[in-house]
Each structure stands twice: as structure tokens, then as C-alpha cells.
Short mmCIF file of C-alpha atoms in Angstrom, two decimals:
data_model
loop_
_atom_site.label_atom_id
_atom_site.label_comp_id
_atom_site.label_asym_id
_atom_site.label_seq_id
_atom_site.Cartn_x
_atom_site.Cartn_y
_atom_site.Cartn_z
CA MET A 1 -40.57 44.40 -43.46
CA PRO A 2 -42.23 45.53 -40.22
CA THR A 3 -40.89 48.63 -38.46
CA GLY A 4 -40.68 49.89 -34.84
CA SER A 5 -42.00 47.63 -32.13
CA SER A 6 -43.53 45.26 -34.71
CA ARG A 7 -40.06 44.83 -36.22
CA ARG A 8 -38.71 43.86 -32.78
CA THR A 9 -41.45 41.28 -32.45
CA PHE A 10 -40.73 39.95 -35.94
CA LEU A 11 -37.00 39.58 -35.24
CA ARG A 12 -37.62 37.94 -31.88
CA ASP A 13 -40.06 35.44 -33.37
CA PHE A 14 -37.84 34.82 -36.37
CA ALA A 15 -34.88 34.06 -34.10
CA ALA A 16 -37.08 31.66 -32.15
CA GLY A 17 -38.17 29.88 -35.32
CA ALA A 18 -41.77 31.05 -35.20
CA VAL A 19 -41.75 32.71 -38.65
CA LEU A 20 -41.80 29.80 -41.10
CA LEU A 21 -42.92 29.01 -44.59
CA PRO A 22 -44.40 25.57 -43.96
CA SER A 23 -44.80 24.56 -47.59
CA ALA A 24 -41.11 25.17 -48.26
CA LEU A 25 -39.64 23.38 -45.28
CA GLY A 26 -38.99 19.77 -44.50
CA ALA A 27 -37.86 18.26 -41.24
CA VAL A 28 -34.39 18.86 -39.90
CA PRO A 29 -32.40 15.78 -40.92
CA ALA A 30 -32.22 13.10 -38.26
CA PRO A 31 -29.72 10.26 -37.88
CA LYS A 32 -30.76 6.89 -39.29
CA ASP A 33 -29.48 5.08 -36.22
CA ARG A 34 -29.05 7.02 -33.01
CA GLU A 35 -26.03 5.69 -31.16
CA GLY A 36 -26.46 6.40 -27.48
CA TRP A 37 -24.88 4.65 -24.54
CA PRO A 38 -24.86 0.84 -24.47
CA SER A 39 -27.49 -1.13 -22.59
CA LEU A 40 -26.56 -2.02 -19.03
CA SER A 41 -25.14 -5.49 -18.52
CA PRO A 42 -26.22 -7.64 -15.57
CA GLY A 43 -23.29 -6.18 -13.63
CA GLY A 44 -24.58 -2.66 -14.25
CA LEU A 45 -22.41 0.40 -13.96
CA ARG A 46 -19.83 -1.50 -11.90
CA ASP A 47 -19.11 -3.80 -14.82
CA GLU A 48 -15.94 -2.67 -16.60
CA ARG A 49 -17.29 -4.21 -19.82
CA PHE A 50 -20.03 -1.59 -19.81
CA TRP A 51 -17.50 1.24 -19.68
CA GLU A 52 -15.48 -0.38 -22.45
CA GLN A 53 -18.62 -0.17 -24.58
CA VAL A 54 -19.00 3.49 -23.61
CA ARG A 55 -15.41 4.04 -24.74
CA ALA A 56 -16.32 2.45 -28.08
CA ARG A 57 -18.72 5.34 -28.73
CA PHE A 58 -15.68 7.63 -29.19
CA ASP A 59 -13.31 7.70 -32.17
CA PHE A 60 -9.95 8.39 -30.54
CA ALA A 61 -7.15 5.89 -31.19
CA GLU A 62 -5.84 3.61 -28.46
CA ASP A 63 -2.30 4.89 -28.97
CA ARG A 64 -3.41 8.47 -28.23
CA VAL A 65 -5.70 8.23 -25.20
CA PRO A 66 -7.19 11.55 -24.02
CA MET A 67 -6.90 12.09 -20.27
CA ASN A 68 -7.22 15.85 -20.28
CA ALA A 69 -10.93 16.50 -19.78
CA ALA A 70 -9.99 19.60 -17.79
CA ASN A 71 -9.01 21.20 -21.12
CA LEU A 72 -10.77 19.45 -24.00
CA CYS A 73 -12.82 16.29 -24.40
CA PRO A 74 -13.58 14.27 -27.49
CA SER A 75 -17.27 14.21 -28.33
CA PRO A 76 -19.04 10.87 -28.69
CA ARG A 77 -19.84 10.00 -32.30
CA VAL A 78 -23.52 10.82 -31.94
CA VAL A 79 -22.67 14.43 -31.00
CA ALA A 80 -19.98 14.83 -33.66
CA ASP A 81 -22.32 13.34 -36.26
CA ALA A 82 -25.09 15.73 -35.21
CA VAL A 83 -22.82 18.73 -35.73
CA THR A 84 -21.82 17.40 -39.16
CA ARG A 85 -25.41 16.61 -40.12
CA PHE A 86 -26.80 19.99 -39.08
CA THR A 87 -23.88 21.84 -40.68
CA HIS A 88 -24.44 20.01 -43.95
CA ASP A 89 -28.14 20.84 -43.85
CA ILE A 90 -27.32 24.53 -43.55
CA ASP A 91 -24.68 24.36 -46.28
CA VAL A 92 -27.20 22.73 -48.60
CA ASP A 93 -29.73 25.48 -47.88
CA CYS A 94 -28.50 28.53 -45.98
CA SER A 95 -31.70 30.50 -46.60
CA PHE A 96 -33.49 32.33 -43.82
CA GLN A 97 -36.33 29.90 -44.32
CA ASN A 98 -34.23 26.82 -43.66
CA ARG A 99 -32.23 28.33 -40.81
CA ALA A 100 -35.38 29.52 -39.05
CA ARG A 101 -36.02 25.92 -38.07
CA TYR A 102 -32.94 25.99 -35.89
CA GLY A 103 -34.61 28.42 -33.51
CA GLU A 104 -36.76 25.54 -32.28
CA LEU A 105 -33.69 23.34 -31.88
CA LEU A 106 -31.95 26.11 -29.93
CA GLU A 107 -34.87 26.30 -27.52
CA SER A 108 -34.90 22.51 -27.20
CA SER A 109 -31.20 22.57 -26.32
CA ARG A 110 -31.80 25.33 -23.78
CA ALA A 111 -34.55 23.35 -22.07
CA LYS A 112 -32.47 20.17 -21.90
CA VAL A 113 -29.43 21.95 -20.50
CA ALA A 114 -31.63 23.73 -17.96
CA SER A 115 -33.10 20.39 -16.87
CA HIS A 116 -29.60 19.01 -16.42
CA LEU A 117 -28.85 21.89 -14.03
CA SER A 118 -32.27 21.81 -12.30
CA VAL A 119 -33.10 25.38 -13.29
CA SER A 120 -35.59 27.12 -15.58
CA PRO A 121 -34.88 27.51 -19.33
CA GLU A 122 -35.49 31.24 -18.85
CA GLU A 123 -32.40 31.33 -16.62
CA ILE A 124 -30.07 29.79 -19.21
CA ALA A 125 -28.13 31.55 -21.96
CA LEU A 126 -26.23 29.41 -24.46
CA VAL A 127 -23.08 31.41 -25.09
CA ARG A 128 -19.72 30.50 -26.63
CA ASN A 129 -17.66 29.28 -23.67
CA THR A 130 -16.94 29.76 -19.96
CA SER A 131 -14.71 32.74 -20.70
CA GLU A 132 -17.52 34.65 -22.37
CA ALA A 133 -19.96 33.74 -19.60
CA ASN A 134 -17.51 34.83 -16.89
CA ASN A 135 -16.86 38.12 -18.65
CA THR A 136 -20.59 38.75 -19.08
CA ILE A 137 -20.99 38.66 -15.30
CA ASN A 138 -17.80 40.65 -14.77
CA ALA A 139 -18.87 43.46 -17.10
CA GLY A 140 -22.61 43.28 -16.44
CA LEU A 141 -22.85 43.45 -12.65
CA PRO A 142 -23.52 47.01 -11.46
CA LEU A 143 -20.55 47.94 -9.27
CA GLU A 144 -19.31 51.27 -7.99
CA GLU A 145 -15.89 52.66 -7.20
CA GLY A 146 -14.74 51.24 -3.87
CA ASP A 147 -16.82 48.06 -4.11
CA GLU A 148 -14.94 44.83 -3.42
CA VAL A 149 -14.84 41.54 -5.30
CA VAL A 150 -13.46 38.46 -3.54
CA VAL A 151 -11.77 35.97 -5.89
CA TRP A 152 -10.05 32.64 -5.32
CA ASP A 153 -6.40 32.86 -6.33
CA GLN A 154 -6.81 29.54 -8.18
CA ASN A 155 -9.44 30.93 -10.54
CA HIS A 156 -9.04 30.70 -14.30
CA PRO A 157 -7.75 34.00 -15.78
CA THR A 158 -11.21 34.82 -17.18
CA ASN A 159 -12.51 34.79 -13.63
CA HIS A 160 -9.41 36.32 -12.06
CA VAL A 161 -7.34 38.58 -14.30
CA ALA A 162 -10.57 39.86 -15.86
CA TRP A 163 -11.59 41.27 -12.47
CA GLU A 164 -8.20 42.96 -12.12
CA VAL A 165 -8.79 44.60 -15.49
CA ARG A 166 -12.20 45.88 -14.41
CA ALA A 167 -10.69 47.09 -11.13
CA ALA A 168 -8.02 49.06 -12.99
CA ARG A 169 -10.67 50.65 -15.19
CA TYR A 170 -13.42 51.41 -12.68
CA GLY A 171 -11.78 51.64 -9.28
CA ILE A 172 -13.22 48.54 -7.65
CA ARG A 173 -11.03 46.47 -5.33
CA VAL A 174 -10.14 42.81 -5.83
CA ARG A 175 -9.33 40.73 -2.74
CA ARG A 176 -7.61 37.41 -3.39
CA VAL A 177 -8.30 34.37 -1.23
CA SER A 178 -5.87 31.49 -0.68
CA VAL A 179 -6.81 28.12 0.81
CA PRO A 180 -4.53 25.55 2.47
CA GLU A 181 -2.41 23.57 0.01
CA ALA A 182 -3.46 20.30 1.65
CA PRO A 183 -6.95 20.86 3.09
CA THR A 184 -8.34 18.19 5.38
CA SER A 185 -11.89 19.50 5.76
CA THR A 186 -14.43 21.63 3.93
CA GLN A 187 -14.31 24.16 6.78
CA GLU A 188 -10.69 24.90 5.92
CA LEU A 189 -11.93 25.88 2.46
CA ILE A 190 -14.86 27.98 3.69
CA ASP A 191 -13.10 30.02 6.37
CA PRO A 192 -10.70 31.99 4.11
CA PHE A 193 -13.60 33.27 2.01
CA VAL A 194 -15.70 34.29 4.99
CA ALA A 195 -12.68 36.04 6.51
CA ALA A 196 -12.27 38.07 3.31
CA PHE A 197 -15.85 39.38 3.29
CA SER A 198 -16.35 42.97 4.38
CA ASP A 199 -19.09 45.57 4.31
CA ARG A 200 -17.82 46.60 0.86
CA THR A 201 -17.89 43.10 -0.65
CA ARG A 202 -20.40 42.91 -3.49
CA VAL A 203 -19.27 39.76 -5.32
CA VAL A 204 -17.51 36.51 -4.50
CA THR A 205 -16.41 34.46 -7.48
CA PHE A 206 -14.58 31.14 -7.57
CA SER A 207 -13.97 27.98 -9.58
CA HIS A 208 -16.08 25.08 -8.38
CA VAL A 209 -13.13 22.75 -9.05
CA SER A 210 -9.65 24.15 -9.56
CA ASN A 211 -7.86 23.32 -12.80
CA VAL A 212 -4.47 23.92 -11.14
CA SER A 213 -4.87 21.88 -7.94
CA GLY A 214 -7.98 19.73 -8.37
CA ILE A 215 -9.45 21.12 -5.12
CA ARG A 216 -13.25 21.17 -5.07
CA LEU A 217 -14.74 24.04 -3.10
CA PRO A 218 -17.90 23.62 -0.98
CA ALA A 219 -19.91 25.96 -3.19
CA ARG A 220 -23.19 25.70 -1.28
CA GLU A 221 -21.64 26.58 2.07
CA ILE A 222 -19.70 29.53 0.62
CA ALA A 223 -22.87 30.75 -1.09
CA GLU A 224 -24.83 30.58 2.15
CA ALA A 225 -22.18 32.62 3.98
CA ALA A 226 -22.07 35.17 1.16
CA HIS A 227 -25.84 35.56 0.92
CA ALA A 228 -26.01 36.27 4.64
CA ARG A 229 -24.12 39.46 3.74
CA GLY A 230 -26.03 40.20 0.52
CA ILE A 231 -23.07 39.21 -1.70
CA HIS A 232 -23.52 38.01 -5.31
CA VAL A 233 -22.09 34.50 -5.81
CA HIS A 234 -20.65 33.62 -9.22
CA VAL A 235 -19.29 30.12 -9.84
CA ASP A 236 -16.98 29.09 -12.67
CA GLY A 237 -18.12 25.54 -13.40
CA ALA A 238 -15.74 24.70 -16.24
CA GLN A 239 -14.44 21.71 -14.24
CA SER A 240 -17.78 20.56 -12.84
CA LEU A 241 -20.42 20.64 -15.62
CA GLY A 242 -20.49 17.11 -17.01
CA ALA A 243 -18.31 15.69 -14.23
CA VAL A 244 -20.36 16.47 -11.11
CA ALA A 245 -24.07 15.96 -10.49
CA LEU A 246 -25.34 19.53 -10.29
CA ASP A 247 -28.41 21.23 -8.90
CA LEU A 248 -27.76 24.96 -9.16
CA LYS A 249 -30.81 25.83 -7.09
CA ALA A 250 -29.51 23.68 -4.25
CA MET A 251 -26.01 25.10 -4.72
CA GLY A 252 -27.47 28.57 -4.22
CA CYS A 253 -25.23 30.45 -6.65
CA ASP A 254 -26.53 33.59 -8.34
CA SER A 255 -24.74 32.90 -11.61
CA TYR A 256 -22.79 29.97 -13.04
CA ALA A 257 -20.61 29.64 -16.13
CA SER A 258 -19.32 26.62 -18.01
CA SER A 259 -18.31 25.23 -21.39
CA SER A 260 -19.52 22.43 -23.60
CA HIS A 261 -16.11 21.28 -24.85
CA LYS A 262 -14.72 20.07 -21.52
CA TRP A 263 -16.39 17.49 -19.26
CA TYR A 264 -19.75 17.99 -21.01
CA MET A 265 -18.24 16.31 -24.10
CA GLY A 266 -20.33 18.50 -26.37
CA PRO A 267 -19.70 20.61 -29.46
CA LYS A 268 -16.83 23.07 -29.52
CA GLU A 269 -17.37 26.81 -28.97
CA ALA A 270 -20.53 26.49 -26.93
CA GLY A 271 -21.03 27.48 -23.33
CA VAL A 272 -23.62 27.93 -20.62
CA LEU A 273 -24.45 30.95 -18.49
CA TYR A 274 -27.01 30.58 -15.71
CA VAL A 275 -28.37 33.68 -13.99
CA ARG A 276 -30.92 33.46 -11.19
CA ARG A 277 -34.23 34.72 -12.52
CA GLU A 278 -34.64 37.60 -10.07
CA LEU A 279 -31.22 39.02 -10.97
CA ILE A 280 -31.48 38.95 -14.77
CA PRO A 281 -32.89 42.52 -15.06
CA GLU A 282 -30.05 43.89 -12.91
CA ILE A 283 -27.18 42.54 -15.02
CA TRP A 284 -26.27 44.32 -18.25
CA ALA A 285 -25.68 42.31 -21.38
CA THR A 286 -22.27 42.87 -22.98
CA GLY A 287 -23.36 42.18 -26.55
CA VAL A 288 -26.19 43.69 -28.58
CA ALA A 289 -26.87 42.29 -32.04
CA PRO A 290 -29.74 41.96 -34.54
CA GLY A 291 -32.79 40.51 -32.86
CA TRP A 292 -32.31 42.56 -29.70
CA GLY A 293 -34.67 45.39 -30.54
CA ASP A 294 -34.52 49.13 -31.12
CA ASP A 295 -33.79 50.51 -27.64
CA ALA A 296 -32.17 49.68 -24.29
CA ASP A 297 -35.12 47.57 -23.15
CA THR A 298 -34.75 44.08 -24.52
CA ASP A 299 -37.73 42.07 -25.73
CA LEU A 300 -35.77 38.87 -25.29
CA ALA A 301 -37.14 36.70 -22.52
CA GLY A 302 -34.98 35.97 -19.51
CA ALA A 303 -31.32 35.08 -19.90
CA ARG A 304 -31.59 35.09 -23.69
CA LYS A 305 -30.48 38.71 -23.55
CA PHE A 306 -26.98 37.45 -22.72
CA GLU A 307 -26.71 35.53 -26.01
CA SER A 308 -27.41 38.39 -28.43
CA LEU A 309 -24.13 37.73 -30.22
CA GLY A 310 -24.84 38.04 -33.93
CA GLN A 311 -24.43 35.10 -36.31
CA ARG A 312 -24.01 31.84 -34.38
CA ASP A 313 -23.11 28.30 -35.31
CA ASP A 314 -26.65 26.94 -35.46
CA ALA A 315 -25.43 23.36 -35.87
CA CYS A 316 -23.35 23.63 -32.70
CA LEU A 317 -26.25 24.98 -30.66
CA ALA A 318 -28.58 22.27 -31.96
CA ALA A 319 -26.04 19.59 -31.01
CA MET A 320 -26.03 20.87 -27.42
CA GLY A 321 -29.42 19.23 -27.05
CA VAL A 322 -28.02 15.89 -28.23
CA THR A 323 -25.23 16.23 -25.65
CA ALA A 324 -27.68 16.96 -22.84
CA GLU A 325 -29.74 13.92 -23.82
CA LEU A 326 -26.70 11.67 -23.46
CA HIS A 327 -25.95 12.98 -19.98
CA ALA A 328 -29.56 12.43 -18.98
CA GLU A 329 -29.52 8.93 -20.45
CA LEU A 330 -26.48 7.79 -18.50
CA GLY A 331 -27.28 9.91 -15.44
CA ALA A 332 -25.27 12.64 -13.75
CA GLU A 333 -24.79 10.58 -10.59
CA ALA A 334 -23.45 7.61 -12.56
CA ILE A 335 -21.07 9.87 -14.48
CA GLU A 336 -19.77 11.49 -11.30
CA ALA A 337 -19.30 8.10 -9.65
CA ARG A 338 -17.30 6.81 -12.62
CA VAL A 339 -15.15 9.95 -12.83
CA MET A 340 -14.37 9.68 -9.12
CA GLU A 341 -13.62 5.95 -9.45
CA LEU A 342 -11.06 6.62 -12.17
CA ALA A 343 -9.58 9.66 -10.40
CA THR A 344 -9.27 7.75 -7.12
CA ALA A 345 -7.48 4.87 -8.85
CA LEU A 346 -5.02 7.35 -10.35
CA LYS A 347 -4.40 9.09 -7.03
CA GLU A 348 -3.89 5.84 -5.16
CA GLY A 349 -1.47 4.56 -7.79
CA ILE A 350 0.55 7.77 -7.86
CA ARG A 351 0.72 7.94 -4.07
CA GLU A 352 1.91 4.33 -3.87
CA MET A 353 4.89 5.32 -6.06
CA GLY A 354 5.92 7.91 -3.49
CA ILE A 355 5.05 10.81 -5.77
CA PRO A 356 3.35 13.65 -3.84
CA LEU A 357 -0.11 14.73 -4.95
CA VAL A 358 -1.27 18.31 -5.34
CA THR A 359 -4.89 17.15 -5.35
CA PRO A 360 -6.52 15.98 -2.09
CA MET A 361 -7.14 12.25 -1.80
CA GLU A 362 -10.58 12.76 -0.25
CA PRO A 363 -13.35 12.62 -2.90
CA GLY A 364 -15.34 15.27 -1.02
CA LEU A 365 -12.49 17.77 -1.46
CA SER A 366 -11.74 17.04 -5.10
CA GLY A 367 -13.26 16.30 -8.49
CA GLY A 368 -11.98 14.55 -11.59
CA VAL A 369 -8.82 16.65 -11.90
CA VAL A 370 -5.76 14.75 -10.61
CA ILE A 371 -2.43 16.57 -10.31
CA ALA A 372 0.88 15.05 -9.23
CA GLN A 373 3.73 17.24 -8.03
CA VAL A 374 6.64 17.50 -10.46
CA THR A 375 9.95 18.76 -9.14
CA GLY A 376 11.77 17.80 -12.32
CA ASP A 377 11.16 19.00 -15.87
CA GLY A 378 7.35 19.10 -16.02
CA PRO A 379 6.92 19.90 -19.74
CA ALA A 380 9.36 17.10 -20.63
CA VAL A 381 7.43 14.60 -18.49
CA PHE A 382 4.16 15.70 -20.12
CA GLN A 383 5.63 15.26 -23.61
CA ARG A 384 7.16 11.85 -22.89
CA LEU A 385 3.97 10.50 -21.33
CA TYR A 386 2.25 11.24 -24.63
CA ALA A 387 5.04 10.22 -27.02
CA GLU A 388 6.15 7.05 -25.23
CA HIS A 389 2.98 5.88 -23.47
CA GLY A 390 0.14 7.34 -25.54
CA ILE A 391 -1.48 9.25 -22.66
CA ALA A 392 -2.49 12.85 -23.36
CA GLY A 393 -2.42 14.80 -20.08
CA ALA A 394 -1.36 18.36 -19.31
CA PRO A 395 1.57 20.09 -17.56
CA THR A 396 -0.79 22.34 -15.56
CA GLY A 397 0.11 22.58 -11.88
CA GLY A 398 2.48 19.61 -12.18
CA LEU A 399 1.38 16.55 -14.16
CA ARG A 400 -2.38 16.76 -14.64
CA LEU A 401 -4.48 13.74 -15.58
CA SER A 402 -8.24 14.22 -15.93
CA PRO A 403 -10.05 10.97 -16.78
CA HIS A 404 -13.63 10.79 -17.99
CA VAL A 405 -16.24 8.16 -18.86
CA TYR A 406 -14.53 7.37 -22.17
CA ASN A 407 -11.51 6.17 -20.20
CA THR A 408 -11.24 2.60 -18.99
CA MET A 409 -9.35 1.09 -16.08
CA GLU A 410 -6.86 -0.21 -18.65
CA HIS A 411 -6.21 3.41 -19.62
CA VAL A 412 -5.62 4.27 -15.96
CA GLU A 413 -3.21 1.33 -15.59
CA ARG A 414 -1.34 2.46 -18.71
CA ALA A 415 -1.12 6.02 -17.37
CA LEU A 416 0.24 4.72 -14.07
CA ALA A 417 2.77 2.55 -15.89
CA GLY A 418 3.91 5.65 -17.77
CA VAL A 419 4.18 7.66 -14.56
CA ARG A 420 6.17 4.82 -12.99
CA ALA A 421 8.57 4.77 -15.94
CA LEU A 422 9.02 8.54 -15.64
CA ARG A 423 9.20 8.62 -11.85
CA GLY A 424 12.84 9.69 -11.77
CA ASP A 425 12.15 12.60 -14.09
CA ILE A 426 9.04 13.59 -12.11
CA LEU A 427 10.91 13.69 -8.82
CA GLY A 428 13.91 15.38 -10.41
#
């Protein structure tokens, strides 16, 4: 085995799949028939029959319809089958020689995810989930006692409480920002952040789309205002990756975190961390595992240093590439348009029943997360909607329904029928 710097090179190349024994290796098993999205009908993406065929690519039962993409999505069969196929291949032969092939698949997944986000593969780390990505930025940014971090008070705990924990440990200050409960313009969402910036502000961090209200922040405008003061912009994209057409370069964020298991409809326990190329050397990695090297200077190129996490689920990481292919095949704009069509139908139906909405009606101020106010017993309403009407939502922020491309308009109508039947309980 090589030693010193040559050992670092060996480990790096081995992790990337460059050290192979060609005579001993076959091809990674491929599916006999790749089931992607259906072909477009003459009516195109506006034809409900097309979306019914998309729904048919998922295995959930019609009496248990998932409408909780804000928490967990089913994967289409082609992704689930890829995870099973790759896992079986490793179980059949878990040698270093066989597993070395998965380095190439990892890099293929990285490139496809990067393309989806309009960034460079060198700026993408494939981590385990949004929480890990958020905490990497939290722990890795160089901050000093007295520095300030501005957070949205609707952030997920891993992008909110985690900053409070760092503040308690290192003496930084966390400033919370609130936005109007019923915003009518993007400016109303920008102004509270700008007002919170000070000469001590080093970071602003917020959820792109809130999981507790459904409000969608104008990320690009907030980033522009922050950069004018030299402030690092970190975006939690758990509710936007896979639901919103994204161009992170155009958004202007410095770092972005998301998961595969939500709107991306990918394998479980996989996530994405984007870090702008120029900032990668400045941010410390929080994990160091075999393959890193022998000293504090990493050999790993670009954002790969943030995924030095020890043994990974190679099958999961390989299946990320299959997931990215499906999003590219259908198109991010088409996916966003469908999500907004379903969400708008839900909001209009709920409003017509006289049930107040937490989520803004305007598409420009919201995403695919739809939340109705519940003044009655929220957990009971959530349970009955599932047990009596077969709609799996969430009790977060009220009654949360988060439809995705695997949902049909019939599913939306069934959800609205369930809400109508439970209206008295919802309104208390």
C-alpha cells in the first residue's frame, strides 16, 4: 500500500473509481426496460391524461394518496428499482474491486445534479440530507464572537435552533426576522431582512419556501441586498429542490442545502450542498474520514471535501443520477407549473369553503406547500383525513397539503371533499 502523499492520491483515486481491476469487473447492472415519464399526448402537459400516466409510475395505493411532499415523497419505480438493483449488486460482491465502480456513478450523479441547479459539479457535495448540509455551513463558516447571523423565524430547526446552539457555544448573536402573516408583495418579504442587517451581520440564512406557512421568499432580491453589505447568503431549499425551477447562479446565494427524499422524489438519506466555488476554501468541513488525506489540507477537489463521511450507501448515491435524469426529462419548468396548478386548485377550493389560508394565494409568494388554518383539533383533522378519505397530509402549521406531479386533479378533488366533510372540525 502506498504511504504519505502517494497514499492520499491512491485513496482519492480509489474513491473516484479510478483504481480498477478491469479483467475482474463487469458493467454495473442496468435495468432491462427503463421506465421514464410517458410520452406527451397531443394535449401536452395540459392534458390530465398525461399526468395520470405520470402517477402510474408510482406504486402507492389509491386509498392512501400521498400529499405531503413537504416531508417525504414516494420515489417513482425507476428510482426505487435502481436503488434495489445497485444494492443487490453490492450484496452479491461487496469487494473493493466491485464497489470501486460506484465512484464513477457518484461523479455522474454529481454532474447531473449540478446541471439541474445550473452550477459546476465542483460546487456540489452529495451529503445525507438538508439537515447535514445546513449544519455543515453553520459549523464551517468562520465567525467570531460578536458576529451576527440573521435567520428567518420560519426556518427549519436545523437552520434555526442550530444557530442558537452555535451562538451559545461561541458568543455569536442570532437575530430573528419575522415577515407579515399575509404578505401582499415581495417587498414586504424583503424589507424585514434588510432592516435586520447591521455592520456586524456576517450571515443571513432562510428557507426558500417555508414548511410552516408555505410563503416563498424572494431569494434573489434578499441575496442582492445582503451581498451589498458583504453578507454570506445561505438558503435552505428543502421545499424548493424538485418543486421550483432553480438556477442557483441567478439566485445569487453563496450556499444552498436540500434533500433528495422530498420534492426531488429521489432515494432516501441523500442530500445536496452547494457552495459557491470561491468560498469553498474558506468553509471548514465538519467530517473527516478515510480518503481525506493525512493533514489539514484536503486533496479532494472542490465541494467534495464536505462529503468525507466514511462508508456511504453507494446504491443511494448512484440512484441520485437516475432521479436527476427524470427531472431533466420532464423539465423543471413543467414540474413547477404542475405543482403550482395543483396547489392553486387546492387553495381556491379551501378558500371557497370559507376556511382561512395560512399560505398566500399569489403563486409568486408561495410554492407547493398549502396550509389551511385550523382552529379546531388539528391532529384529529389530520388523522381523519387519512383514515376516512385516504389523503396523507400533515398537521404542520394547520392542515398542510403538499401535492406533487404524482398527484392528479382527482386526488385534489378528493382532498377537497375530505376537507369539506371535516369543515366543522377544522373551524372548531
